Tab-separated table of N, CA and C in Angstrom:
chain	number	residue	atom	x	y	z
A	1	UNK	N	15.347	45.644	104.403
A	1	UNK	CA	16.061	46.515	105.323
A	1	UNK	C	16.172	45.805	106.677
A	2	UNK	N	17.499	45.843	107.210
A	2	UNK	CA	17.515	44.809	108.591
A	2	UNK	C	17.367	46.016	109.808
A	3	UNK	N	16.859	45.772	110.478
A	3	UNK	CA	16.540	46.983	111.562
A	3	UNK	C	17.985	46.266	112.827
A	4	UNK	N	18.202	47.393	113.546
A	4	UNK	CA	18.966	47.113	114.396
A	4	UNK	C	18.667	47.938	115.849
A	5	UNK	N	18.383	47.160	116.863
A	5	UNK	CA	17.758	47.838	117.905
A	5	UNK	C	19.209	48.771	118.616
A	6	UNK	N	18.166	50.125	118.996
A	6	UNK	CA	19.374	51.232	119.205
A	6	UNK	C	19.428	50.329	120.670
A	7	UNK	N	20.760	50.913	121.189
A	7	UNK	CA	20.653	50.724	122.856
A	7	UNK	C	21.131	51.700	123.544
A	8	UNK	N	20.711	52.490	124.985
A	8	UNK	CA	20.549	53.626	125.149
A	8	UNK	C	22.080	53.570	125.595
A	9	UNK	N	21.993	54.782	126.185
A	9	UNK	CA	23.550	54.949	127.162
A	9	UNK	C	23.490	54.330	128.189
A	10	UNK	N	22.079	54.715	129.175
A	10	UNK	CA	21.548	54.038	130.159
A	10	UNK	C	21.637	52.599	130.120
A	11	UNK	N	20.708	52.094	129.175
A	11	UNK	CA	20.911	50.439	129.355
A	11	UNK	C	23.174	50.210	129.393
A	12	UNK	N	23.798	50.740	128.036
A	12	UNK	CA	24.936	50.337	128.096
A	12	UNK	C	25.848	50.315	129.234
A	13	UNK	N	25.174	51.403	130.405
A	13	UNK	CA	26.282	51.469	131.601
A	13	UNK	C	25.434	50.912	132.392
A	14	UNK	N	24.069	50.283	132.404
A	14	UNK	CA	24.268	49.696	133.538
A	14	UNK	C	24.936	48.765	133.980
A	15	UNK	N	24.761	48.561	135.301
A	15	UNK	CA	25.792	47.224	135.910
A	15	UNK	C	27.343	47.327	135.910
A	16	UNK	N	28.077	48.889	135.380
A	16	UNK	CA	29.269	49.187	135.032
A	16	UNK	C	29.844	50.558	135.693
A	17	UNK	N	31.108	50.301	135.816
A	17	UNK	CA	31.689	51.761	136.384
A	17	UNK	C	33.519	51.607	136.124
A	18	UNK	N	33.889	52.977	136.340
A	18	UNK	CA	35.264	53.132	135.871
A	18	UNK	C	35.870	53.457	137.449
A	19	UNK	N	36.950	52.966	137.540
A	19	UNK	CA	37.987	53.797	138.734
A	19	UNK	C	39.200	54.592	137.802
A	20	UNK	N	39.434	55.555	138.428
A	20	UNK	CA	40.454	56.075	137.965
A	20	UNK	C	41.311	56.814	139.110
A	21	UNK	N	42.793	56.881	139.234
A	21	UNK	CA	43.759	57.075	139.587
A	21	UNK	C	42.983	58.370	141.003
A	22	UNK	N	43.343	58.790	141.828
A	22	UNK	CA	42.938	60.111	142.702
A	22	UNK	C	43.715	60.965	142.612
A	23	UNK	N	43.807	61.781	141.771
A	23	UNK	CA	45.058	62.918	141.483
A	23	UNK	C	45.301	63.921	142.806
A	24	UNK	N	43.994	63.950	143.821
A	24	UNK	CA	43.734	64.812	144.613
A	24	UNK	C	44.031	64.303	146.043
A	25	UNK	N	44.581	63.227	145.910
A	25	UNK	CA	45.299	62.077	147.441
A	25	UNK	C	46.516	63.245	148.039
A	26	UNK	N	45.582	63.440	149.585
A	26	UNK	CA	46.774	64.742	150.341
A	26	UNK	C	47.112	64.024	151.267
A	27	UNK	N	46.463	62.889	151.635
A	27	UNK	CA	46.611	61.921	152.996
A	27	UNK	C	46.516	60.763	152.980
A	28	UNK	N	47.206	59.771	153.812
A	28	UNK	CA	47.015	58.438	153.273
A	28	UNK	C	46.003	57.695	153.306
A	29	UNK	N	44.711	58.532	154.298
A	29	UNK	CA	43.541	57.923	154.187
A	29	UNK	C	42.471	58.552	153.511
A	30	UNK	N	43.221	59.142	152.189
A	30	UNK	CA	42.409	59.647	150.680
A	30	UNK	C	41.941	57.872	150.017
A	31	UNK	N	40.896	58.113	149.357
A	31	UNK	CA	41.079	56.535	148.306
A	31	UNK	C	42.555	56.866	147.372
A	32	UNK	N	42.701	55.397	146.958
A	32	UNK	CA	43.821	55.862	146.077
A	32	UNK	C	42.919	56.042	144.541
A	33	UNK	N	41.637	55.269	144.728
A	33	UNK	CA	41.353	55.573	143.123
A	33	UNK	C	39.759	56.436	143.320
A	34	UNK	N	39.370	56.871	142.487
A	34	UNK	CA	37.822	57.336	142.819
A	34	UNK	C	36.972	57.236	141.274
A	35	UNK	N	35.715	57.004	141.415
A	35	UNK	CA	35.062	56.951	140.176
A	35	UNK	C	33.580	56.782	140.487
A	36	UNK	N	32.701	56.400	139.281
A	36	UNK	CA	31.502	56.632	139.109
A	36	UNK	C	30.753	55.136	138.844
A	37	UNK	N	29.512	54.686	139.337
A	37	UNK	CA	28.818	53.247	138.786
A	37	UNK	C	27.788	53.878	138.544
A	38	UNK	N	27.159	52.836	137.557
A	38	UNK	CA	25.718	53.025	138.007
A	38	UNK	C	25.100	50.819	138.030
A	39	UNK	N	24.287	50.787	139.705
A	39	UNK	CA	24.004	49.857	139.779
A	39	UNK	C	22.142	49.550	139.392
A	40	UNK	N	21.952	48.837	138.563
A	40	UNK	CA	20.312	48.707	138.450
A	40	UNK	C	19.450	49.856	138.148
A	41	UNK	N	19.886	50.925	137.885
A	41	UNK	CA	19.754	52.044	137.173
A	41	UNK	C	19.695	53.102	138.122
A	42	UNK	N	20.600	53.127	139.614
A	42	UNK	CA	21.182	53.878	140.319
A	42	UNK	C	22.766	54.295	140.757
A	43	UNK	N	23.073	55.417	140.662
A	43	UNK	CA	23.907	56.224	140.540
A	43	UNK	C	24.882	56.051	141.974
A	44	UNK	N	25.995	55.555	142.259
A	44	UNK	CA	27.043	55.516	143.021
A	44	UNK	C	28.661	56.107	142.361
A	45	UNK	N	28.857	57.044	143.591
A	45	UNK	CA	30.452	57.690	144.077
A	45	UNK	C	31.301	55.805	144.560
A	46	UNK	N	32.388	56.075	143.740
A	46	UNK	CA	33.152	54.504	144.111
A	46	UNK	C	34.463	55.581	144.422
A	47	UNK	N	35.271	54.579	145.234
A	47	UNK	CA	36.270	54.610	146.592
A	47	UNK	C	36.678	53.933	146.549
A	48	UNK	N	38.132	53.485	146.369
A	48	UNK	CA	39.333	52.438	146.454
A	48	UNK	C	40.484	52.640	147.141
A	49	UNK	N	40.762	52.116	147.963
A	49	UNK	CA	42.184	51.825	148.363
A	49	UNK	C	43.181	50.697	148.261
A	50	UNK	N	44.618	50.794	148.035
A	50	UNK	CA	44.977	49.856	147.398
A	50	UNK	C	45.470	48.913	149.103
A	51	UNK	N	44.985	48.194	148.915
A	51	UNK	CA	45.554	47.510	150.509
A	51	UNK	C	47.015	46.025	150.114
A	52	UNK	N	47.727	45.740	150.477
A	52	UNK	CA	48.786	44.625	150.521
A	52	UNK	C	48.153	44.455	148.831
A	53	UNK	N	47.315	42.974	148.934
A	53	UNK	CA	47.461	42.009	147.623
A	53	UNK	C	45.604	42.544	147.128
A	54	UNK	N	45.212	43.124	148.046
A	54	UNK	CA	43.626	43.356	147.259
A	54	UNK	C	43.152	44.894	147.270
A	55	UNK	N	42.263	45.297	146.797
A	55	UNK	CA	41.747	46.782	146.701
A	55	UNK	C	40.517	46.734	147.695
A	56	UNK	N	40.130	47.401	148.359
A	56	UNK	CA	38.876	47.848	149.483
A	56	UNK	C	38.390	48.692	148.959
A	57	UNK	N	36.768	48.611	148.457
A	57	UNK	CA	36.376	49.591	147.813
A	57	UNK	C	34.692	49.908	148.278
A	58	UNK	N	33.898	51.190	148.575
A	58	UNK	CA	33.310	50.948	148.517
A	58	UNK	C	32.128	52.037	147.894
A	59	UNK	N	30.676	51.833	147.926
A	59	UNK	CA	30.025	52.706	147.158
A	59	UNK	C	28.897	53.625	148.146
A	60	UNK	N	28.825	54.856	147.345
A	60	UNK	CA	27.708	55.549	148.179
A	60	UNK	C	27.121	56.540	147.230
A	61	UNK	N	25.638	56.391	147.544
A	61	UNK	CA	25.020	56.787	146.736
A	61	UNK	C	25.747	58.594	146.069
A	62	UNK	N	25.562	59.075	144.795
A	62	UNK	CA	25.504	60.098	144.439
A	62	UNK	C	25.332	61.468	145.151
A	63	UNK	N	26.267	62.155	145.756
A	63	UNK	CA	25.966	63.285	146.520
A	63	UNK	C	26.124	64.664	145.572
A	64	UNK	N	26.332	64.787	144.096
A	64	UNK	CA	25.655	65.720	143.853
A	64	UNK	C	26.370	66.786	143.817
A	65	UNK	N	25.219	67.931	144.144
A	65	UNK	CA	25.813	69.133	144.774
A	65	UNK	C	26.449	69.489	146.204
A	66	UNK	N	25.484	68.462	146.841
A	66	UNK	CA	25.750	68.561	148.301
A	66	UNK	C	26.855	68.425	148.749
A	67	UNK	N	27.295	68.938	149.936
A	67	UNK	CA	28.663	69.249	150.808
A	67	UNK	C	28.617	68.268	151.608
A	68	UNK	N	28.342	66.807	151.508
A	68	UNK	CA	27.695	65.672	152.446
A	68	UNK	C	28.200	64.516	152.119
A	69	UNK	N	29.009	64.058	152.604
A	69	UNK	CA	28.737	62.626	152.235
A	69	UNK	C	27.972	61.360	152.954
A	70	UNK	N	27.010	60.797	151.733
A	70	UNK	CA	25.841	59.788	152.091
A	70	UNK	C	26.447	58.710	152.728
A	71	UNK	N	25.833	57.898	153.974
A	71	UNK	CA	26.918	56.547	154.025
A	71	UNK	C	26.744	55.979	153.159
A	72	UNK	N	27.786	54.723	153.324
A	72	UNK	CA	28.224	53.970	152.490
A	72	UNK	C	26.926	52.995	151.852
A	73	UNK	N	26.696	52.400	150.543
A	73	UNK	CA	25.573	51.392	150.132
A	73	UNK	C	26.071	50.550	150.197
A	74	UNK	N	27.448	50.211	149.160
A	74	UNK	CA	27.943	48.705	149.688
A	74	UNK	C	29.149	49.010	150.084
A	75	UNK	N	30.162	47.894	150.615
A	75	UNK	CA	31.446	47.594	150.450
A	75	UNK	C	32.174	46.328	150.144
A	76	UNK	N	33.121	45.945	149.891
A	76	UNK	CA	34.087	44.950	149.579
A	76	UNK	C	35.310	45.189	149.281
A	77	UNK	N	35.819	44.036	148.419
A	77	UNK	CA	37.018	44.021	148.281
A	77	UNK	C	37.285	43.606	146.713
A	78	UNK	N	38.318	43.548	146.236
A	78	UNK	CA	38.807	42.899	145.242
A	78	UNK	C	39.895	42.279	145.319
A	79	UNK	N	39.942	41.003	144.643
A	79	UNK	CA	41.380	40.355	144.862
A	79	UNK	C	41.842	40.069	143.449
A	80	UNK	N	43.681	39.758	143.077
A	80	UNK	CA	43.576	39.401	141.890
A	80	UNK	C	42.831	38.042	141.338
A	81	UNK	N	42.031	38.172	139.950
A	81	UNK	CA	41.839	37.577	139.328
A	81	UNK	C	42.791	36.344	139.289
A	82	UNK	N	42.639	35.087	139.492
A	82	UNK	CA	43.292	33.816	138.504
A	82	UNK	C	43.652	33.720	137.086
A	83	UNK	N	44.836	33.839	136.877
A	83	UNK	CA	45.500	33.500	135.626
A	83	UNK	C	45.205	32.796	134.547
A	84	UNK	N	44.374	32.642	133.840
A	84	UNK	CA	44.728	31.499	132.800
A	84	UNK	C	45.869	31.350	131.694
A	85	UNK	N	45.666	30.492	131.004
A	85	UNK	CA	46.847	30.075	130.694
A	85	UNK	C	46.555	30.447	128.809
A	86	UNK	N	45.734	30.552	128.487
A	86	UNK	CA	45.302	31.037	127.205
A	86	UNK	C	44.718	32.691	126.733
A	87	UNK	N	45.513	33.312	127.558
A	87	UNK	CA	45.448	35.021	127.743
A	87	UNK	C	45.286	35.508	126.558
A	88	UNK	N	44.930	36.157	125.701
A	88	UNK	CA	45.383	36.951	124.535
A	88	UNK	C	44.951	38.243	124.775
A	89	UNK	N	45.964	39.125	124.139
A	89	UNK	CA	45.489	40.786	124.310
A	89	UNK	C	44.438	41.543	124.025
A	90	UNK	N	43.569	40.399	123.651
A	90	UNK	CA	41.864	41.318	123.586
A	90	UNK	C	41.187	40.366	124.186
A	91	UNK	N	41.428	39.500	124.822
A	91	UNK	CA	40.522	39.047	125.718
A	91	UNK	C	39.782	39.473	126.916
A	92	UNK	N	38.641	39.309	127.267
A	92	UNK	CA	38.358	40.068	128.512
A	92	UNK	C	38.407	39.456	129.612
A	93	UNK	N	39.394	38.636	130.123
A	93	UNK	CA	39.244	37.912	131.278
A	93	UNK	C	39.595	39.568	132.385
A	94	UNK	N	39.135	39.155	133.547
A	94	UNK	CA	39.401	40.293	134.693
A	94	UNK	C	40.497	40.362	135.185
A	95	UNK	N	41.326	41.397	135.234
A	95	UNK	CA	42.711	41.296	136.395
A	95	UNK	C	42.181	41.269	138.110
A	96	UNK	N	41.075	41.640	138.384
A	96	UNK	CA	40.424	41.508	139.747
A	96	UNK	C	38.955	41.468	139.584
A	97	UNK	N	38.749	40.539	140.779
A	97	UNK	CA	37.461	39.958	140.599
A	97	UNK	C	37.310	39.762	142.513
A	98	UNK	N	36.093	40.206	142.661
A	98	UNK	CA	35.332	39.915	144.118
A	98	UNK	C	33.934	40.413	144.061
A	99	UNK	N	33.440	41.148	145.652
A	99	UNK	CA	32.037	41.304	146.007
A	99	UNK	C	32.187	42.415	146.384
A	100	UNK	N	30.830	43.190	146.418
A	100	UNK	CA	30.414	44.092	147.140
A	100	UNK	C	28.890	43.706	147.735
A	101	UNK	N	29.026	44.006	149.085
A	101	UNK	CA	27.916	44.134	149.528
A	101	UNK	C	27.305	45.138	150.255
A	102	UNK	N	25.681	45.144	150.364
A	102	UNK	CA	24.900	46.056	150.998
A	102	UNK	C	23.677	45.443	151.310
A	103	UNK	N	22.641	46.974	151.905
A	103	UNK	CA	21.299	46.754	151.837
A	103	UNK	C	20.612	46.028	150.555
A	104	UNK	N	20.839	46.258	149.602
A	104	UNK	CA	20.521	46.639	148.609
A	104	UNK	C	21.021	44.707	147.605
A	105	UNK	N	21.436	44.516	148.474
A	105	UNK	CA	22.113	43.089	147.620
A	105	UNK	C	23.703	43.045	147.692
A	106	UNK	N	23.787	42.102	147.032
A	106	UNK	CA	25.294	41.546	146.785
A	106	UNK	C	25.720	41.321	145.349
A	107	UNK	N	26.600	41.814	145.338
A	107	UNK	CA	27.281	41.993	143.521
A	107	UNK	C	28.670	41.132	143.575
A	108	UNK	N	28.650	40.411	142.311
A	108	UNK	CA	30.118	40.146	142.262
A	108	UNK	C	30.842	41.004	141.093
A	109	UNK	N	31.987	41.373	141.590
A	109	UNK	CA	32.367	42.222	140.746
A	109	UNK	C	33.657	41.982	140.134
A	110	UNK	N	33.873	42.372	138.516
A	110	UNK	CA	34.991	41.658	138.052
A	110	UNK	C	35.424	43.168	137.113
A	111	UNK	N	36.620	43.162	137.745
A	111	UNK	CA	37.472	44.672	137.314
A	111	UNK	C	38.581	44.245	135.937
A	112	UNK	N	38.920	44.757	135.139
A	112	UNK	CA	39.893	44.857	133.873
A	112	UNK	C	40.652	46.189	133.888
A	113	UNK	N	41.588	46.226	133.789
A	113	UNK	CA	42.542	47.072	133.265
A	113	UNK	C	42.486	47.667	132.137
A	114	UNK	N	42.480	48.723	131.964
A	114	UNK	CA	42.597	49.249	130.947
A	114	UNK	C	43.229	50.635	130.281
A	115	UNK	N	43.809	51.066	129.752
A	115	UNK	CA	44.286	52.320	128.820
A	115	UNK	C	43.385	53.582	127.860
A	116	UNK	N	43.768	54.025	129.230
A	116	UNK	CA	42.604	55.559	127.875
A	116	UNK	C	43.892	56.476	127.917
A	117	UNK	N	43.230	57.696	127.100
A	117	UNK	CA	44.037	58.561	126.483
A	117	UNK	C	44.940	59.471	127.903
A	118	UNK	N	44.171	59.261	128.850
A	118	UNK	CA	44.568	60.572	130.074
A	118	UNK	C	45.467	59.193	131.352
A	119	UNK	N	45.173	57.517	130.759
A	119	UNK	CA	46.317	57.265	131.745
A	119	UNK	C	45.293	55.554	131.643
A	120	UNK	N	45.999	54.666	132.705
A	120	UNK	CA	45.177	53.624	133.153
A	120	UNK	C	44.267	53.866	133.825
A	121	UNK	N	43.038	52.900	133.975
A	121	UNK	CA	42.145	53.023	134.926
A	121	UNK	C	41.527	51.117	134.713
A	122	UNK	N	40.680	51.453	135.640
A	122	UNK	CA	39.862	49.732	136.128
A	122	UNK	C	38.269	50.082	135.467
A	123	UNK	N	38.106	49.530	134.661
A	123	UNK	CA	36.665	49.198	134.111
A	123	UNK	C	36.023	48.029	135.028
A	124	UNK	N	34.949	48.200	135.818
A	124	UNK	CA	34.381	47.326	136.461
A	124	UNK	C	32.619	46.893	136.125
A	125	UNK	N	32.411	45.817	136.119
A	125	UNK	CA	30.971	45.166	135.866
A	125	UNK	C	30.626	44.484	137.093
A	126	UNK	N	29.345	44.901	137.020
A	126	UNK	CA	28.702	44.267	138.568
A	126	UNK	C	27.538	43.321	138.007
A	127	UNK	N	27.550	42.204	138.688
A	127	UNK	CA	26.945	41.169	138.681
A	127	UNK	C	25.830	40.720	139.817
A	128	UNK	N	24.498	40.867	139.641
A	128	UNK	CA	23.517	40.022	140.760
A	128	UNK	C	24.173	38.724	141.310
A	129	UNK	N	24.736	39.001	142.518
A	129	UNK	CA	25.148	37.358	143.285
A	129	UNK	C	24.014	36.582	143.077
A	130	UNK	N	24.034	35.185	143.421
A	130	UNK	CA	22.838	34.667	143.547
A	130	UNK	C	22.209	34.268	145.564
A	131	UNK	N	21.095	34.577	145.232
A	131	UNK	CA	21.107	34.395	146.734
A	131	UNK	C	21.307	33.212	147.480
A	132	UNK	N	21.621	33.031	148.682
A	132	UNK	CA	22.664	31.727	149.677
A	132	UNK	C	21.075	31.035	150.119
């Protein structure tokens, strides 16, 4: 019998988060996208705006129930990803790739495009920078 180690939900999202579209944008300084991470096995509200050629995005911890918003943990940017030249339609290269930073460290972060049932959205993975 070959055993196969389960892996939780927890372990599977860490280091990962989704943006999705802001259906609820009344002003132009709404994010345009909003979504959920979880970094190192803590819980962040994500914030995007689409700026010229890159996205400004940034994170703050989980507010919950509360009527509050926490400042910000990190921020950055994203720019597009570099092209390669050997693309195929299940490949996972990133359409945007940059940093976020904070207290807390520095992430590089590499976003993909993607298609679910309710529309597009950005699947993002966060990465330990290495330290300078």
């Amino acid at each position: 019998m070959c055993y196969t180690p389960r892996v939780s939900t927890e372990q599977y999202n860490r280091n990962r988060g989704s943006l999705f579209e802001n259906n609820e944008k009344r002003k132009p300084s709404h994010p345009d996208l909003r979504g959920e991470c979880a970094i190192e096995g803590s819980r962040y509200d994500m914030q995007a705006w689409r700026r010229d050629e890159h996205i400004s995005l940034t994170l703050a911890p989980t507010r919950g129930d509360r009527n509050t918003y926490p400042p910000d943990a990190f921020r950055g940017a994203l720019d597009p990803a570099p092209r390669s030249g050997s693309r195929s339609d299940g490949d996972a290269t990133p359409t945007w790739i940059g940093d976020v930073v904070g207290d807390e460290g520095s992430y590089t972060v590499r976003a993909q495009q993607k298609q679910g049932k309710s529309g597009a959205y950005l699947s993002l993975y966060f990465e330990l920078a290495e330290p300078a």
